Coordinates of C-alpha atoms and ligand atoms in Angstrom, one line a residue:
Chain U
X1 CA -22.7 24.2 -23.5
X2 CA -19.4 22.6 -24.2
X3 CA -16.3 24.8 -24.4
X4 CA -13.1 23.1 -23.5
X5 CA -9.8 24.7 -22.7
X6 CA -6.5 22.9 -22.2
X7 CA -3.6 24.8 -20.6
X8 CA -0.1 23.4 -20.7
X9 CA -1.5 19.9 -20.5
X10 CA 1.2 17.3 -20.2
X11 CA 1.2 13.5 -20.0
X12 CA 4.1 11.3 -19.3
X13 CA 4.1 7.5 -19.2
X14 CA 7.1 6.8 -17.0
X15 CA 10.0 8.2 -19.0
X16 CA 8.0 8.8 -22.2
X17 CA 6.8 12.3 -22.5
X18 CA 3.8 11.4 -24.7
X19 CA 2.3 14.9 -24.5
X20 CA 5.0 17.4 -23.8
X21 CA 2.7 20.4 -23.5
X22 CA -0.6 21.2 -25.2
X23 CA -2.6 24.4 -25.2
X24 CA -5.9 24.3 -27.0
X25 CA -9.2 26.2 -27.0
X26 CA -12.4 24.5 -28.2
X27 CA -15.5 26.7 -28.5
X28 CA -19.0 25.5 -27.9
X29 CA -20.6 23.7 -30.7
X30 CA -17.5 23.1 -32.7
X31 CA -16.6 20.0 -34.6
X32 CA -12.9 19.5 -33.8
X33 CA -10.8 16.8 -35.3
X34 CA -7.5 15.6 -33.9
X35 CA -5.6 14.2 -36.8
X36 CA -2.1 12.8 -36.9
X37 CA -0.2 9.6 -37.7
X38 CA -0.6 6.6 -35.5
X39 CA 1.2 7.0 -32.1
X40 CA 1.1 10.8 -32.3
X41 CA -0.9 11.0 -29.0
X42 CA -4.4 11.7 -30.3
X43 CA -6.0 9.0 -28.2
X44 CA -4.0 10.0 -25.1
X45 CA -5.1 13.7 -25.5
X46 CA -8.7 12.6 -25.9
X47 CA -8.5 10.3 -22.9
X48 CA -7.0 13.2 -20.8
X49 CA -10.0 15.3 -21.7
X50 CA -12.3 12.4 -20.9
X51 CA -10.7 11.9 -17.6
X52 CA -9.7 8.3 -18.3
X53 CA -6.1 9.3 -17.8
X54 CA -4.7 11.7 -15.2
X55 CA -2.7 14.6 -16.5
X56 CA 0.9 14.8 -15.4
X57 CA 0.7 18.6 -15.5
X58 CA -1.6 21.5 -16.6
X59 CA -5.3 22.2 -16.4
X60 CA -8.4 21.2 -18.2
X61 CA -11.4 23.5 -18.1
X62 CA -14.9 22.7 -19.3
X63 CA -17.4 25.6 -19.5
X64 CA -15.2 27.6 -17.2
X65 CA -15.0 24.8 -14.5
X66 CA -11.7 23.3 -13.7
X67 CA -12.2 19.5 -14.2
X68 CA -8.5 18.5 -14.1
X69 CA -9.1 16.3 -11.1
X70 CA -12.8 15.4 -11.8
X71 CA -13.9 11.8 -12.4
X72 CA -14.9 11.0 -16.0
X73 CA -18.6 10.9 -15.4
X74 CA -18.5 14.3 -13.6
X75 CA -17.2 16.0 -16.7
X76 CA -20.5 15.6 -18.6
X77 CA -18.8 14.2 -21.7
X78 CA -19.8 11.1 -23.7
X79 CA -17.3 8.9 -25.5
X80 CA -17.6 6.6 -28.5
X81 CA -14.8 4.1 -28.6
X82 CA -13.0 2.5 -31.5
X83 CA -14.0 -0.9 -30.4
X84 CA -17.6 0.4 -29.7
X85 CA -17.2 -1.0 -26.1
X86 CA -20.8 -2.1 -25.9
X87 CA -21.8 -4.2 -22.9
X88 CA -22.1 -7.6 -24.5
X89 CA -24.4 -9.1 -21.8
X90 CA -27.0 -6.4 -22.2
X91 CA -29.6 -5.8 -24.9
X92 CA -29.4 -2.8 -27.1
X93 CA -32.1 -1.2 -25.0
X94 CA -30.1 -1.7 -21.8
X95 CA -26.9 -0.6 -23.4
X96 CA -28.4 2.8 -24.4
X97 CA -30.2 3.1 -21.1
X98 CA -27.2 2.3 -19.0
X99 CA -25.9 5.9 -18.5
X100 CA -29.5 7.0 -17.6
X101 CA -29.8 4.1 -15.1
X102 CA -26.5 5.2 -13.6
X103 CA -27.9 8.7 -13.3
X104 CA -30.9 7.2 -11.4
X105 CA -33.4 8.6 -13.9
X106 CA -37.1 7.4 -13.7
X107 CA -37.8 4.3 -15.7
X108 CA -40.6 5.9 -17.7
X109 CA -38.3 8.8 -18.8
X110 CA -35.5 6.3 -19.6
X111 CA -37.8 4.3 -21.9
X112 CA -38.9 7.4 -23.7
X113 CA -35.3 8.7 -24.2
X114 CA -34.1 5.3 -25.4
X115 CA -36.9 5.0 -27.9
X116 CA -36.2 8.5 -29.2
X117 CA -32.6 7.8 -29.6
X118 CA -33.3 4.5 -31.3
X119 CA -35.6 6.2 -33.8
X120 CA -33.0 8.9 -34.7
X121 CA -30.4 6.1 -35.2
X122 CA -32.7 3.6 -37.0
X123 CA -32.3 1.1 -34.2
X124 CA -36.0 0.7 -33.2
X125 CA -36.2 -2.8 -34.6
X126 CA -33.1 -4.0 -32.8
X127 CA -33.7 -2.9 -29.2
X128 CA -34.1 -6.4 -27.8
X129 CA -31.0 -7.8 -29.5
X130 CA -27.6 -8.3 -28.0
X131 CA -24.6 -6.4 -29.5
X132 CA -23.2 -9.7 -30.8
X133 CA -26.2 -10.0 -33.1
X134 CA -25.6 -6.7 -34.8
X135 CA -23.5 -5.6 -37.8
X136 CA -20.6 -3.3 -37.3
X137 CA -22.5 -0.2 -38.4
X138 CA -25.4 -1.0 -36.1
X139 CA -23.0 -1.5 -33.2
X140 CA -21.5 1.9 -34.0
X141 CA -25.0 3.4 -33.9
X142 CA -25.7 1.8 -30.5
X143 CA -22.5 3.3 -29.2
X144 CA -23.6 6.7 -30.5
X145 CA -27.0 6.2 -29.0
X146 CA -25.6 5.5 -25.6
X147 CA -23.7 8.7 -25.9
X148 CA -26.6 10.8 -27.2
X149 CA -29.1 10.0 -24.4
X150 CA -26.9 11.5 -21.8
X151 CA -27.2 14.9 -23.5
X152 CA -23.5 15.5 -22.9
X153 CA -21.8 18.9 -23.2
X154 CA -19.4 17.3 -25.7
X155 CA -19.0 14.1 -27.6
X156 CA -15.6 12.4 -27.8
X157 CA -15.0 10.0 -30.7
X158 CA -11.8 7.8 -30.9
X159 CA -11.4 6.6 -34.5
X160 CA -15.0 5.4 -34.5
X161 CA -15.1 4.4 -38.1
X162 CA -11.8 2.5 -38.4
X163 CA -13.4 -0.9 -37.9
X164 CA -15.9 -0.4 -40.7
X165 CA -15.6 -1.2 -44.4
X166 CA -15.0 1.7 -46.8
X167 CA -18.6 2.1 -48.0
X168 CA -20.0 2.1 -44.5
X169 CA -17.4 4.5 -43.4
X170 CA -18.6 7.0 -46.0
X171 CA -22.2 6.6 -44.8
X172 CA -21.4 6.9 -41.1
X173 CA -19.2 9.9 -41.8
X174 CA -22.2 11.7 -43.2
X175 CA -24.4 10.4 -40.3
X176 CA -22.1 11.8 -37.7
X177 CA -21.8 15.2 -39.5
X178 CA -25.6 15.2 -39.8
X179 CA -25.9 14.4 -36.1
X180 CA -23.6 17.4 -35.3
X181 CA -25.8 19.7 -37.4
X182 CA -28.9 18.5 -35.6
X183 CA -27.5 18.5 -32.0
X184 CA -25.1 21.4 -32.4
X185 CA -23.1 19.9 -29.6
X186 CA -19.3 20.2 -29.4
X187 CA -17.7 17.1 -30.9
X188 CA -14.0 16.1 -30.6
X189 CA -13.2 13.5 -33.2
X190 CA -9.9 11.6 -33.4
X191 CA -8.7 10.1 -36.6
X192 CA -5.5 9.3 -38.5
X193 CA -7.4 9.7 -41.8
X194 CA -6.9 13.2 -43.2
X195 CA -9.9 12.8 -45.5
X196 CA -12.2 12.3 -42.5
X197 CA -10.5 15.3 -40.9
X198 CA -11.0 17.5 -44.0
X199 CA -14.6 16.5 -44.7
X200 CA -16.0 16.7 -41.1
X201 CA -14.1 19.3 -39.2
X202 CA -14.8 22.9 -38.4
X203 CA -11.4 23.0 -36.9
X204 CA -8.5 20.6 -37.3
X205 CA -5.8 20.0 -34.8
X206 CA -2.8 18.4 -36.4
X207 CA -0.8 16.4 -33.9
X208 CA 2.7 15.0 -34.3
X209 CA 4.6 13.3 -31.5
X210 CA 2.3 14.8 -28.9
X211 CA 2.8 18.3 -30.2
X212 CA 0.2 20.4 -31.9
X213 CA 1.7 21.3 -35.3
X214 CA -1.2 23.6 -36.4
X215 CA -4.8 24.4 -35.6
X216 CA -7.1 25.7 -38.2
X217 CA -10.0 25.2 -40.5
X218 CA -9.6 22.6 -43.2
X219 CA -9.1 25.2 -45.9
X220 CA -6.6 27.1 -43.8
X221 CA -4.5 24.0 -43.3
X222 CA -4.8 23.2 -47.0
X223 CA -3.9 26.7 -48.2
X224 CA -1.4 27.8 -45.6
X225 CA 0.3 24.8 -43.9
X226 CA 2.5 26.2 -41.2
X227 CA 5.3 23.7 -41.7
X228 CA 6.5 20.8 -43.7
X229 CA 4.7 18.2 -41.5
X230 CA 1.3 19.8 -42.0
X231 CA 2.0 20.3 -45.7
X232 CA 2.8 16.7 -46.2
X233 CA 0.0 15.4 -44.0
X234 CA -3.0 17.4 -45.2
X235 CA -4.2 16.9 -48.8
X236 CA -4.5 13.8 -50.9
X237 CA -2.5 12.9 -52.9
X238 CA 0.3 14.5 -50.8
X239 CA 2.0 17.7 -51.7
X240 CA 5.2 17.4 -53.8
X241 CA 8.1 18.7 -51.8
X242 CA 11.1 19.8 -53.9
X243 CA 14.5 20.7 -52.7
X244 CA 17.6 22.0 -54.5
X245 CA 18.0 24.4 -57.3
X246 CA 14.4 25.1 -58.0
X247 CA 13.6 25.7 -54.3
X248 CA 16.6 28.0 -54.0
X249 CA 15.5 30.0 -57.0
X250 CA 12.3 30.7 -55.1
X251 CA 14.2 31.7 -51.9
X252 CA 13.4 28.6 -50.0
X253 CA 15.0 25.4 -48.6
X254 CA 11.9 23.4 -49.7
X255 CA 9.3 24.3 -52.2
X256 CA 5.9 22.6 -52.1
X257 CA 3.4 22.2 -54.9
X258 CA 0.2 20.2 -54.7
X259 CA -0.6 17.6 -57.4
X260 CA -3.6 19.6 -58.4
X261 CA -1.7 22.9 -58.8
X262 CA 0.3 22.0 -61.9
X263 CA -0.7 22.3 -65.5
X264 CA 0.1 19.2 -67.6
X265 CA 1.0 19.1 -71.3
X266 CA 2.3 16.5 -73.6
X267 CA 4.3 19.0 -75.6
X268 CA 6.0 21.5 -73.3
X269 CA 6.4 22.8 -69.8
X270 CA 8.9 23.6 -67.0
X271 CA 9.6 20.0 -66.0
X272 CA 9.8 16.9 -68.1
X273 CA 8.6 13.7 -66.5
X274 CA 8.0 10.0 -67.4
X275 CA 4.8 8.4 -66.1
X276 CA 5.6 5.4 -63.9
X277 CA 2.0 4.7 -62.7
X278 CA -1.3 6.2 -63.8
X279 CA -4.2 5.8 -61.4
X280 CA -7.4 6.3 -63.3
X281 CA -10.2 7.2 -60.9
X282 CA -12.6 8.2 -63.6
X283 CA -13.0 12.0 -63.2
X284 CA -9.4 12.3 -62.2
X285 CA -6.2 10.6 -63.0
X286 CA -3.3 10.6 -60.6
X287 CA 0.0 10.4 -62.4
X288 CA 3.1 9.2 -60.6
X289 CA 6.1 10.5 -62.5
X290 CA 9.8 10.5 -62.5
X291 CA 10.8 14.1 -63.2
X292 CA 14.2 15.0 -64.6
X293 CA 16.3 16.8 -62.1
X294 CA 13.7 16.5 -59.3
X295 CA 12.7 12.9 -58.8
X296 CA 9.4 11.4 -58.0
X297 CA 6.3 13.7 -58.2
X298 CA 2.6 13.2 -58.3
X299 CA 0.3 15.2 -60.5
X300 CA -3.5 15.3 -60.9
X301 CA -4.8 15.2 -64.4
X302 CA -8.4 15.2 -65.6
X303 CA -9.8 11.9 -66.5
X304 CA -9.6 12.8 -70.2
X305 CA -5.9 13.5 -70.2
X306 CA -5.1 9.9 -71.1
X307 CA -1.6 9.2 -70.0
X308 CA -0.1 5.8 -69.5
X309 CA 3.0 4.1 -68.2
X310 CA 6.1 5.3 -70.1
X311 CA 4.5 8.4 -71.6
X312 CA 6.3 11.7 -71.4
X313 CA 4.4 14.5 -69.7
X314 CA 5.5 18.1 -69.1
X315 CA 4.6 19.9 -65.8
X316 CA 4.3 23.5 -65.0
X317 CA 3.6 24.6 -61.4
X318 CA 1.1 27.3 -60.7
X319 CA 3.5 29.6 -58.9
X320 CA 0.7 31.4 -57.1
X321 CA 0.0 28.2 -55.3
X322 CA 3.6 27.5 -54.4
X323 CA 4.4 26.8 -50.7
X324 CA 7.9 27.8 -49.5
X325 CA 9.6 26.5 -46.4
X326 CA 12.8 27.5 -44.7
X327 CA 15.6 25.3 -43.4
X328 CA 13.7 24.7 -40.2
X329 CA 10.7 23.4 -42.2
X330 CA 8.6 26.5 -41.3
X331 CA 6.5 28.3 -43.9
X332 CA 7.9 31.4 -45.4
X333 CA 5.1 33.9 -45.6
X334 CA 4.0 35.5 -48.9
Chain I
X1 CA -0.2 -43.9 -46.1
X2 CA -0.1 -40.6 -44.2
X3 CA -3.7 -41.0 -43.3
X4 CA -3.3 -44.5 -42.1
X5 CA -0.4 -43.5 -39.8
X6 CA -2.4 -40.6 -38.3
X7 CA -5.3 -43.0 -37.7
X8 CA -2.9 -45.4 -36.0
X9 CA -1.3 -42.7 -33.9
X10 CA -4.8 -41.6 -32.9
X11 CA -5.6 -45.1 -31.7
X12 CA -2.4 -45.3 -29.8
X13 CA -2.9 -42.0 -28.1
X14 CA -6.5 -42.9 -27.2
X15 CA -5.4 -46.1 -25.6
X16 CA -2.7 -44.3 -23.6
X17 CA -5.2 -41.7 -22.5
X18 CA -7.6 -44.4 -21.3
X19 CA -4.8 -46.3 -19.5
X20 CA -3.7 -43.1 -17.7
X21 CA -7.3 -42.2 -16.8
X22 CA -7.9 -45.7 -15.4
X23 CA -4.7 -45.6 -13.4
X24 CA -5.8 -42.3 -11.9
X25 CA -9.4 -43.4 -11.3
X26 CA -8.5 -46.9 -10.1
X27 CA -8.1 -46.2 -6.4
X28 CA -11.5 -44.5 -6.3
X29 CA -13.1 -47.4 -8.2
X30 CA -11.4 -49.9 -5.8
X31 CA -12.6 -48.0 -2.8
X32 CA -16.2 -48.2 -4.2
X33 CA -15.8 -52.0 -4.8
X34 CA -14.3 -52.6 -1.4
X35 CA -17.2 -50.7 0.2
X36 CA -19.5 -53.5 -0.9
X37 CA -17.2 -56.2 0.5
X38 CA -17.3 -57.7 4.0
X39 CA -14.4 -56.9 6.3
X40 CA -12.7 -60.3 6.0
X41 CA -13.1 -60.0 2.2
X42 CA -11.6 -56.5 2.2
X43 CA -8.4 -57.6 3.9
X44 CA -8.2 -60.9 2.0
X45 CA -6.1 -59.8 -1.0
X46 CA -6.9 -58.3 -4.4
X47 CA -10.4 -58.9 -5.8
X48 CA -12.6 -56.9 -8.1
X49 CA -15.8 -58.8 -7.3
X50 CA -17.4 -57.9 -4.0
X51 CA -20.1 -59.9 -2.3
X52 CA -22.4 -57.0 -2.7
X53 CA -23.2 -56.3 0.9
X54 CA -24.7 -52.9 2.0
X55 CA -23.8 -53.6 5.6
X56 CA -20.9 -51.2 5.7
X57 CA -23.0 -48.3 4.7
X58 CA -25.6 -49.1 7.3
X59 CA -22.9 -49.5 10.0
X60 CA -21.2 -46.3 9.0
X61 CA -24.5 -44.4 9.3
X62 CA -25.5 -46.0 12.6
X63 CA -22.1 -45.8 14.3
X64 CA -21.4 -42.3 13.2
X65 CA -23.8 -39.7 11.9
X66 CA -23.0 -39.0 8.3
X67 CA -25.2 -36.0 8.0
X68 CA -23.3 -33.8 10.4
X69 CA -20.0 -33.9 8.7
X70 CA -21.8 -33.8 5.4
X71 CA -23.5 -30.5 6.4
X72 CA -20.2 -29.2 7.7
X73 CA -18.5 -30.0 4.3
X74 CA -21.3 -28.2 2.5
X75 CA -21.1 -25.2 4.7
X76 CA -17.3 -25.0 4.7
X77 CA -16.8 -25.5 1.0
X78 CA -19.5 -23.1 -0.1
X79 CA -18.9 -20.6 2.7
X80 CA -15.2 -20.4 2.1
X81 CA -15.7 -20.2 -1.7
X82 CA -18.1 -17.3 -1.5
X83 CA -15.9 -15.5 1.1
X84 CA -12.9 -16.1 -1.2
X85 CA -14.7 -14.6 -4.2
X86 CA -15.8 -11.5 -2.2
X87 CA -12.1 -10.8 -1.6
X88 CA -10.7 -12.1 -4.9
X89 CA -13.0 -10.2 -7.3
X90 CA -11.8 -6.7 -6.3
X91 CA -8.2 -8.0 -5.9
X92 CA -8.3 -9.5 -9.4
X93 CA -9.9 -6.3 -10.7
X94 CA -7.1 -4.2 -9.4
X95 CA -4.5 -6.5 -10.8
X96 CA -6.1 -6.9 -14.2
X97 CA -7.2 -3.3 -14.8
X98 CA -5.0 -1.1 -12.7
X99 CA -1.7 -3.0 -12.8
X100 CA 1.5 -1.5 -11.5
X101 CA 5.1 -2.6 -12.0
X102 CA 4.7 -4.8 -8.9
X103 CA 1.5 -6.6 -9.9
X104 CA 3.3 -9.7 -11.4
X105 CA 5.4 -9.9 -8.2
X106 CA 2.4 -9.8 -6.0
X107 CA 0.7 -12.6 -8.0
X108 CA 3.8 -14.7 -7.8
X109 CA 4.2 -14.0 -4.1
X110 CA 0.6 -15.0 -3.4
X111 CA 1.0 -18.2 -5.4
X112 CA 4.3 -19.0 -3.8
X113 CA 2.4 -19.5 -0.5
X114 CA 0.9 -22.5 -2.2
X115 CA 4.3 -24.0 -2.9
X116 CA 5.2 -24.1 0.8
X117 CA 4.4 -27.3 2.7
X118 CA 1.3 -26.6 4.9
X119 CA 2.8 -28.4 7.8
X120 CA 5.5 -25.7 8.1
X121 CA 2.9 -23.2 9.5
X122 CA 0.9 -25.8 11.4
X123 CA 2.1 -24.8 14.8
X124 CA 1.7 -21.0 14.6
X125 CA -1.8 -21.4 13.0
X126 CA -2.8 -24.0 15.6
X127 CA -1.8 -21.6 18.4
X128 CA -3.6 -18.7 16.8
X129 CA -6.7 -20.7 16.4
X130 CA -6.5 -21.9 20.0
X131 CA -6.0 -18.4 21.3
X132 CA -8.9 -17.0 19.3
X133 CA -11.1 -19.9 20.2
X134 CA -11.4 -20.9 16.6
X135 CA -10.5 -24.6 17.0
X136 CA -13.2 -26.9 15.9
X137 CA -15.5 -24.1 14.8
X138 CA -17.1 -23.7 11.4
X139 CA -16.1 -20.1 11.3
X140 CA -12.5 -20.9 12.0
X141 CA -12.3 -23.6 9.3
X142 CA -14.2 -21.4 6.8
X143 CA -11.6 -18.7 7.3
X144 CA -8.8 -21.2 7.0
X145 CA -10.1 -22.7 3.7
X146 CA -10.7 -19.2 2.4
X147 CA -7.1 -18.3 3.0
X148 CA -5.5 -21.3 1.6
X149 CA -7.6 -21.2 -1.6
X150 CA -7.5 -17.4 -2.1
X151 CA -4.3 -17.3 -4.1
X152 CA -5.7 -19.7 -6.7
X153 CA -9.0 -17.9 -6.8
X154 CA -7.3 -14.6 -7.4
X155 CA -5.1 -16.0 -10.0
X156 CA -7.9 -17.7 -11.9
X157 CA -10.1 -14.6 -11.8
X158 CA -7.2 -12.4 -12.9
X159 CA -6.6 -14.5 -16.0
X160 CA -10.4 -14.3 -16.9
X161 CA -10.6 -10.6 -16.2
X162 CA -7.6 -9.9 -18.4
X163 CA -9.6 -11.2 -21.3
X164 CA -12.2 -8.5 -20.8
X165 CA -11.4 -5.4 -22.9
X166 CA -10.6 -2.4 -20.7
X167 CA -12.5 -0.1 -23.0
X168 CA -15.8 -1.6 -21.8
X169 CA -15.0 -0.8 -18.2
X170 CA -13.9 2.7 -19.3
X171 CA -17.2 3.1 -21.1
X172 CA -19.0 2.2 -17.9
X173 CA -16.9 4.8 -16.1
X174 CA -17.8 7.4 -18.7
X175 CA -21.5 6.4 -18.3
X176 CA -21.4 7.3 -14.7
X177 CA -20.7 4.0 -13.0
X178 CA -18.7 4.2 -9.9
X179 CA -16.2 1.4 -9.1
X180 CA -18.8 -0.7 -7.3
X181 CA -21.4 -0.4 -10.1
X182 CA -18.7 -1.0 -12.7
X183 CA -17.8 -4.3 -10.9
X184 CA -21.4 -5.3 -10.2
X185 CA -23.2 -4.3 -13.5
X186 CA -20.4 -4.8 -16.1
X187 CA -17.4 -6.8 -15.0
X188 CA -19.0 -9.5 -13.0
X189 CA -21.8 -10.4 -15.6
X190 CA -19.2 -10.4 -18.3
X191 CA -16.9 -12.7 -16.3
X192 CA -19.7 -15.1 -15.3
X193 CA -18.3 -18.2 -17.1
X194 CA -14.9 -17.6 -15.5
X195 CA -16.4 -16.9 -12.1
X196 CA -18.6 -20.0 -12.3
X197 CA -15.7 -22.3 -13.0
X198 CA -13.6 -20.7 -10.3
X199 CA -16.4 -21.2 -7.9
X200 CA -16.8 -24.9 -8.9
X201 CA -13.2 -25.6 -8.8
X202 CA -12.8 -23.9 -5.4
X203 CA -15.8 -25.8 -3.9
X204 CA -14.1 -29.0 -5.0
X205 CA -10.7 -28.0 -3.6
X206 CA -12.3 -26.9 -0.3
X207 CA -14.4 -30.1 -0.1
X208 CA -11.3 -32.3 -0.6
X209 CA -9.0 -30.3 1.7
X210 CA -7.8 -32.8 4.2
X211 CA -4.9 -31.3 6.1
X212 CA -6.2 -28.3 7.9
X213 CA -9.7 -29.6 8.2
X214 CA -8.4 -32.7 10.1
X215 CA -5.8 -30.8 12.1
X216 CA -8.1 -28.0 13.3
X217 CA -11.4 -29.8 13.9
X218 CA -12.5 -32.7 16.2
X219 CA -16.2 -33.1 16.2
X220 CA -18.3 -30.0 15.9
X221 CA -16.9 -28.6 12.8
X222 CA -15.4 -31.8 11.3
X223 CA -16.3 -32.2 7.6
X224 CA -16.3 -35.4 5.6
X225 CA -12.5 -35.6 5.3
X226 CA -12.3 -35.9 9.1
X227 CA -15.1 -38.3 9.0
X228 CA -13.1 -40.6 6.7
X229 CA -10.0 -40.3 8.8
X230 CA -11.9 -41.2 12.0
X231 CA -12.5 -44.7 10.5
X232 CA -8.8 -45.5 10.3
X233 CA -8.5 -45.1 14.1
X234 CA -8.6 -45.9 17.0
X235 CA -10.3 -49.2 17.1
X236 CA -8.0 -50.5 14.3
X237 CA -8.5 -50.8 10.6
X238 CA -11.9 -51.4 9.1
X239 CA -11.1 -51.3 5.4
X240 CA -14.6 -52.0 4.1
X241 CA -16.2 -49.4 6.4
X242 CA -13.5 -46.9 5.6
X243 CA -14.2 -47.5 1.9
X244 CA -17.9 -47.0 2.5
X245 CA -17.2 -43.8 4.4
X246 CA -14.9 -42.6 1.6
X247 CA -17.4 -43.4 -1.1
X248 CA -20.1 -41.5 0.8
X249 CA -17.7 -38.5 1.3
X250 CA -16.6 -38.2 -2.3
X251 CA -20.0 -39.0 -3.9
X252 CA -21.5 -35.6 -3.6
X253 CA -18.5 -33.8 -5.1
X254 CA -18.1 -36.4 -7.8
X255 CA -21.7 -35.8 -8.8
X256 CA -21.3 -32.1 -8.7
X257 CA -18.1 -32.4 -10.8
X258 CA -19.8 -34.7 -13.3
X259 CA -22.7 -32.3 -13.9
X260 CA -20.5 -29.3 -14.2
X261 CA -17.7 -30.8 -16.2
X262 CA -18.5 -28.8 -19.3
X263 CA -18.4 -25.5 -17.3
X264 CA -15.2 -26.6 -15.6
X265 CA -13.4 -27.6 -18.7
X266 CA -14.5 -24.5 -20.5
X267 CA -13.5 -22.3 -17.6
X268 CA -10.1 -23.9 -17.2
X269 CA -9.3 -23.5 -20.9
X270 CA -10.9 -20.1 -21.2
X271 CA -7.7 -18.2 -21.5
X272 CA -6.0 -20.8 -23.7
X273 CA -8.5 -20.9 -26.6
X274 CA -8.9 -17.2 -26.9
Ligands
ADP1 N1 -0.8 3.4 -21.0 C1 0.3 3.7 -21.7 N2 1.5 3.4 -21.2 C2 2.6 3.7 -21.9 N3 2.7 4.3 -23.1 C3 1.5 4.6 -23.7 C4 0.3 4.3 -23.0 N4 -0.7 4.8 -23.8 C5 -0.1 5.3 -24.9 N5 1.2 5.2 -24.8 C6 2.1 5.7 -25.8 O1 1.8 7.0 -26.2 C7 2.0 7.3 -27.5 C8 0.7 7.8 -28.1 O2 -0.3 6.9 -28.1 P1 -1.8 7.2 -28.6 O3 -2.3 8.4 -27.9 O4 -2.5 5.9 -28.4 O5 -1.5 7.5 -30.1 P2 -2.6 7.6 -31.3 O6 -3.9 7.5 -30.7 O7 -2.3 8.9 -31.9 O8 -2.2 6.5 -32.2 C9 2.4 6.0 -28.2 O9 3.8 6.0 -28.4 C10 2.0 4.9 -27.1 O10 2.9 3.9 -27.2
MG2 MG1 -5.4 6.0 -31.0

């Protein structure tokens, strides 16, 4: 079991109100991703749940039990840190066994659990090595192994992949998703990378300056961003945000259209743009354009479209996919 | 041209370093040389060539028992160092991993006690020791040496501990380690190089401490520092015997220092190279 409820949780560091007030409901077995720009309070929120920081106000409940004042270990959660935080003086075996040893488990049981975890994580051949003799990906797996053996009610990950190179990050992303499918345990995963959020999450929590901007499934956030911040943060390349005459004609302060929701033509269309940079990814081409009367826009073309720097391209937005925001930056329904 | 001048400046610096080292080491060397002279030779002006007698060493050992102060020195320096570490490790933990706005002030305040001349508190401490029956006891001197070296021990450990990533201790906390286990199983093993050099340095400092050990002991608890001092009084000056006693007093610590110099240097530069 691993349902977690935050009620009016606040955290101040001296004068700085890093988390003004957060309410959040996490149901058992969910993969929840906290996403937001650097400094938005993701780590702080995670550390409050872990018990590594004391709340300034509010309550944290795990499986119906108030743990606001409980010590980290008493909360039954396991955490994987960005720096892996392995014990450098212990072998891989001892690292993974450490939480069990702290729980005073029998040695024979410990051995079995460590070996099981090592098998799942492909670490069996490395059990006698020190963390310093492992690659980044292997260290990450040891950190996950140390978390798994405790059979926690929820896993907490703080940007676990940010120290890995891009290729390995992709692999580990899949491995963690896979692990979640196998264990079906609640996972809270912090990242600043919206692609990680979109690909892994059941539920995304978008944070900005310590406030929750929106909570929802990846497709909810993609299709109906509640405000300009979420609209700009979720989706890659970013949504085009247009102000002025066009937005007013649609009854909005700001109109938003994603790069993939425009039809492109070399002959005619609503807007006329000049390609400044064309990024050819193979299947797709991202065109960065200077559009008359609007300014800079990004559009997604198919790989065959074949546009280059200096070409003229006409854009027509798919009006059914248009997002409208009022002067407070909030979504206008419909 | 450039290479030549760097080679030249290297030579110059090496020579300077050697000269400085020799100047610093010379008194010790001269004491060792003098210890192999006869008493008339020793008083008789400057000479680097002794007649090579072992007489002084024999006299020193027969007149006064060397092993008693030697044992005292060992007990006092090791005892006070271990005691200091027992207090300093938790103190340094608190300062490094749970700092407050006042932590820096506390550190400075602790260190400032080392900037005060010891003689300023001689009288109150002497009276306290007398009233508690601690004069000329090993326990008393161990406590005294612990107290005077504690600020340095805390300071050194604090700098080592600060090099240890806090996330590792937090991981231990998540893994169910209480404060005690966190210190025993995680912090201390990781800080072993730092703790070892602190230990060595503190043993050396305690071994060489000559103010309080001489003031607060007479015979029973007197370590080697007091042993040396006893040769400059009251029967007059016996330079050769004094030198022999000094040589015997510093030899153990010199040997310890020699064998652990790698550890000492690494420990003392630990924070700097990282
Ligand atoms: N221990 C601390 N003391 C003071 N300020 C802190 C502390 N920890 C975090 N902060 C501040 O809180 C804000 C959020 O930090 P953090 O939760 O680490 O953000 P994120 O993980 O989203 O990048 C930052 O402005 C940071 O400077
Ligand atoms: Mg962070």
